[in-house]
Amino acid sequence: MNAKSLLIPIAAFALSATGVSAFNSDVLKQAGLTQNQISAFEQASELRKKGDVYSARTTLLHAGITLETMESMRTAMLAHKDALRTSIDTAVSSHDFTAFKQAIKNSPLADIVTTQEDFDIFSEAHLLHLEGKYEDAKKLMADLGYEEHTHGNVWKHTI
């Protein structure tokens, strides 16, 4: 199998990634992508959302995205997720809403947990999750307007 054909499933995975700012420019810069490649990912993401997977793939290939680039992105995104989780866990553990807001600033949670009351509910869901009361935690998160299929990766690792 050649490198271009391997790029197809990897690019499809990257383009369908949700959760912690999959296309956060800072993370992509940390992965070593050029501004042109970052723009290509943003464009390819939009093309894929419209159902034009072929053009999305072509856009990535023309920008010089390789398997090595994808692996570098994956490593940078995992590091970013780990740092985000740690920041969120620390803020929740110390019940520090200000630190929590800073930690989630560029994550999907920023649209869900917007007030101290929301943070209190999120913190309660976190504790329920730690106690193994997963359904109760899910209910609280649903009450916040959280949709697991959209934000699952962030929530599953933060509460």
Tab-separated table of C-alpha atoms in Angstrom:
chain	number	residue	atom	x	y	z
A	1	MET	CA	0.000	0.000	0.000
A	2	ASN	CA	1.528	3.351	-0.960
A	3	ALA	CA	1.768	6.401	1.286
A	4	LYS	CA	-1.009	8.282	-0.513
A	5	SER	CA	-3.492	5.459	-0.082
A	6	LEU	CA	-2.589	5.196	3.617
A	7	LEU	CA	-3.178	8.910	3.981
A	8	ILE	CA	-6.841	8.519	3.066
A	9	PRO	CA	-8.040	6.742	6.241
A	10	ILE	CA	-5.706	8.732	8.464
A	11	ALA	CA	-6.869	12.037	6.991
A	12	ALA	CA	-10.483	10.921	7.250
A	13	PHE	CA	-9.931	10.174	10.939
A	14	ALA	CA	-8.234	13.509	11.554
A	15	LEU	CA	-10.925	15.401	9.693
A	16	SER	CA	-13.694	13.713	11.629
A	17	ALA	CA	-12.037	14.261	15.000
A	18	THR	CA	-14.130	16.131	17.504
A	19	GLY	CA	-13.583	17.263	21.002
A	20	VAL	CA	-10.538	19.252	22.067
A	21	SER	CA	-10.053	21.767	19.279
A	22	ALA	CA	-8.991	19.308	16.642
A	23	PHE	CA	-7.862	22.179	14.452
A	24	ASN	CA	-6.485	24.472	17.148
A	25	SER	CA	-3.810	26.479	15.331
A	26	ASP	CA	-1.452	26.428	18.313
A	27	VAL	CA	-1.580	22.635	18.496
A	28	LEU	CA	-1.017	22.335	14.758
A	29	LYS	CA	1.957	24.722	14.987
A	30	GLN	CA	3.372	22.587	17.808
A	31	ALA	CA	3.059	19.624	15.466
A	32	GLY	CA	5.321	21.453	13.010
A	33	LEU	CA	2.714	22.359	10.400
A	34	THR	CA	3.244	25.409	8.255
A	35	GLN	CA	0.603	28.119	7.998
A	36	ASN	CA	-0.212	26.779	4.524
A	37	GLN	CA	-0.787	23.285	5.941
A	38	ILE	CA	-2.923	24.653	8.782
A	39	SER	CA	-5.051	26.512	6.243
A	40	ALA	CA	-5.303	23.327	4.178
A	41	PHE	CA	-6.603	21.410	7.211
A	42	GLU	CA	-9.209	24.079	7.877
A	43	GLN	CA	-10.265	24.014	4.224
A	44	ALA	CA	-10.282	20.211	4.122
A	45	SER	CA	-12.397	20.121	7.269
A	46	GLU	CA	-15.015	22.339	5.647
A	47	LEU	CA	-14.958	20.261	2.470
A	48	ARG	CA	-15.454	17.064	4.453
A	49	LYS	CA	-18.379	18.593	6.368
A	50	LYS	CA	-19.968	19.235	2.982
A	51	GLY	CA	-19.404	15.592	2.030
A	52	ASP	CA	-16.587	16.240	-0.444
A	53	VAL	CA	-14.045	13.773	0.952
A	54	TYR	CA	-12.117	13.522	-2.309
A	55	SER	CA	-11.448	17.287	-2.435
A	56	ALA	CA	-10.581	17.282	1.259
A	57	ARG	CA	-7.992	14.548	0.682
A	58	THR	CA	-6.632	16.315	-2.392
A	59	THR	CA	-6.310	19.571	-0.458
A	60	LEU	CA	-4.234	17.812	2.205
A	61	LEU	CA	-2.027	16.094	-0.342
A	62	HIS	CA	-1.379	19.362	-2.211
A	63	ALA	CA	-0.370	21.000	1.068
A	64	GLY	CA	2.290	18.330	1.580
A	65	ILE	CA	0.527	16.522	4.419
A	66	THR	CA	2.238	13.163	4.847
A	67	LEU	CA	1.892	10.225	7.185
A	68	GLU	CA	4.679	11.733	9.274
A	69	THR	CA	2.753	15.014	9.444
A	70	MET	CA	-0.349	13.146	10.604
A	71	GLU	CA	1.627	11.311	13.300
A	72	SER	CA	3.133	14.591	14.496
A	73	MET	CA	-0.379	16.067	14.667
A	74	ARG	CA	-1.662	13.077	16.594
A	75	THR	CA	1.155	13.369	19.125
A	76	ALA	CA	0.596	17.115	19.569
A	77	MET	CA	-3.177	16.671	19.905
A	78	LEU	CA	-2.764	13.945	22.546
A	79	ALA	CA	-0.384	16.168	24.520
A	80	HIS	CA	-2.877	19.020	24.257
A	81	LYS	CA	-5.728	16.790	25.482
A	82	ASP	CA	-3.629	15.540	28.412
A	83	ALA	CA	-2.761	19.102	29.434
A	84	LEU	CA	-6.407	20.133	29.114
A	85	ARG	CA	-7.557	17.206	31.251
A	86	THR	CA	-4.992	18.006	33.926
A	87	SER	CA	-6.009	21.675	34.023
A	88	ILE	CA	-9.699	20.803	34.203
A	89	ASP	CA	-9.164	18.150	36.881
A	90	THR	CA	-7.118	20.562	38.988
A	91	ALA	CA	-9.730	23.319	38.696
A	92	VAL	CA	-12.601	20.965	39.535
A	93	SER	CA	-10.726	19.399	42.455
A	94	SER	CA	-10.018	22.808	43.966
A	95	HIS	CA	-13.491	24.057	42.977
A	96	ASP	CA	-11.890	27.037	41.196
A	97	PHE	CA	-14.345	28.336	38.585
A	98	THR	CA	-11.923	30.992	37.326
A	99	ALA	CA	-9.198	28.405	36.673
A	100	PHE	CA	-11.786	26.122	35.091
A	101	LYS	CA	-12.945	28.844	32.694
A	102	GLN	CA	-9.326	29.470	31.701
A	103	ALA	CA	-8.705	25.750	31.183
A	104	ILE	CA	-11.743	25.234	28.946
A	105	LYS	CA	-11.345	28.504	27.036
A	106	ASN	CA	-10.645	26.806	23.690
A	107	SER	CA	-12.575	23.588	24.248
A	108	PRO	CA	-16.143	22.539	23.481
A	109	LEU	CA	-16.899	22.753	27.204
A	110	ALA	CA	-16.625	26.547	27.008
A	111	ASP	CA	-20.037	26.646	25.336
A	112	ILE	CA	-21.576	24.334	27.931
A	113	VAL	CA	-20.206	25.449	31.286
A	114	THR	CA	-20.678	29.209	31.270
A	115	THR	CA	-21.747	30.094	34.821
A	116	GLN	CA	-20.828	29.225	38.385
A	117	GLU	CA	-24.065	27.224	38.552
A	118	ASP	CA	-23.051	25.236	35.450
A	119	PHE	CA	-19.638	24.642	37.014
A	120	ASP	CA	-21.276	23.350	40.203
A	121	ILE	CA	-23.335	20.891	38.134
A	122	PHE	CA	-20.265	19.862	36.128
A	123	SER	CA	-18.325	19.337	39.378
A	124	GLU	CA	-21.146	17.206	40.772
A	125	ALA	CA	-21.168	15.140	37.564
A	126	HIS	CA	-17.402	14.725	37.938
A	127	LEU	CA	-17.803	13.368	41.470
A	128	LEU	CA	-20.624	11.037	40.427
A	129	HIS	CA	-18.442	9.723	37.606
A	130	LEU	CA	-15.570	9.080	40.011
A	131	GLU	CA	-17.986	7.169	42.267
A	132	GLY	CA	-18.976	4.978	39.318
A	133	LYS	CA	-22.438	6.525	39.014
A	134	TYR	CA	-22.076	6.990	35.264
A	135	GLU	CA	-25.759	7.267	34.369
A	136	ASP	CA	-26.347	9.930	37.042
A	137	ALA	CA	-23.314	11.844	35.766
A	138	LYS	CA	-24.559	11.571	32.167
A	139	LYS	CA	-27.953	12.927	33.202
A	140	LEU	CA	-26.408	15.985	34.828
A	141	MET	CA	-24.271	16.604	31.761
A	142	ALA	CA	-27.335	16.241	29.531
A	143	ASP	CA	-29.104	18.791	31.735
A	144	LEU	CA	-26.253	21.181	30.917
A	145	GLY	CA	-26.941	20.666	27.222
A	146	TYR	CA	-24.002	18.370	26.717
A	147	GLU	CA	-24.320	15.934	23.814
A	148	GLU	CA	-22.004	12.966	24.286
A	149	HIS	CA	-21.797	12.100	20.590
A	150	THR	CA	-20.494	15.612	19.928
A	151	HIS	CA	-18.198	16.139	22.891
A	152	GLY	CA	-17.615	12.592	24.113
A	153	ASN	CA	-13.838	12.673	24.093
A	154	VAL	CA	-13.653	15.734	26.318
A	155	TRP	CA	-16.305	14.645	28.797
A	156	LYS	CA	-15.274	11.029	29.200
A	157	HIS	CA	-11.808	12.075	30.291
A	158	THR	CA	-12.654	15.087	32.401
A	159	ILE	CA	-15.398	13.977	34.734
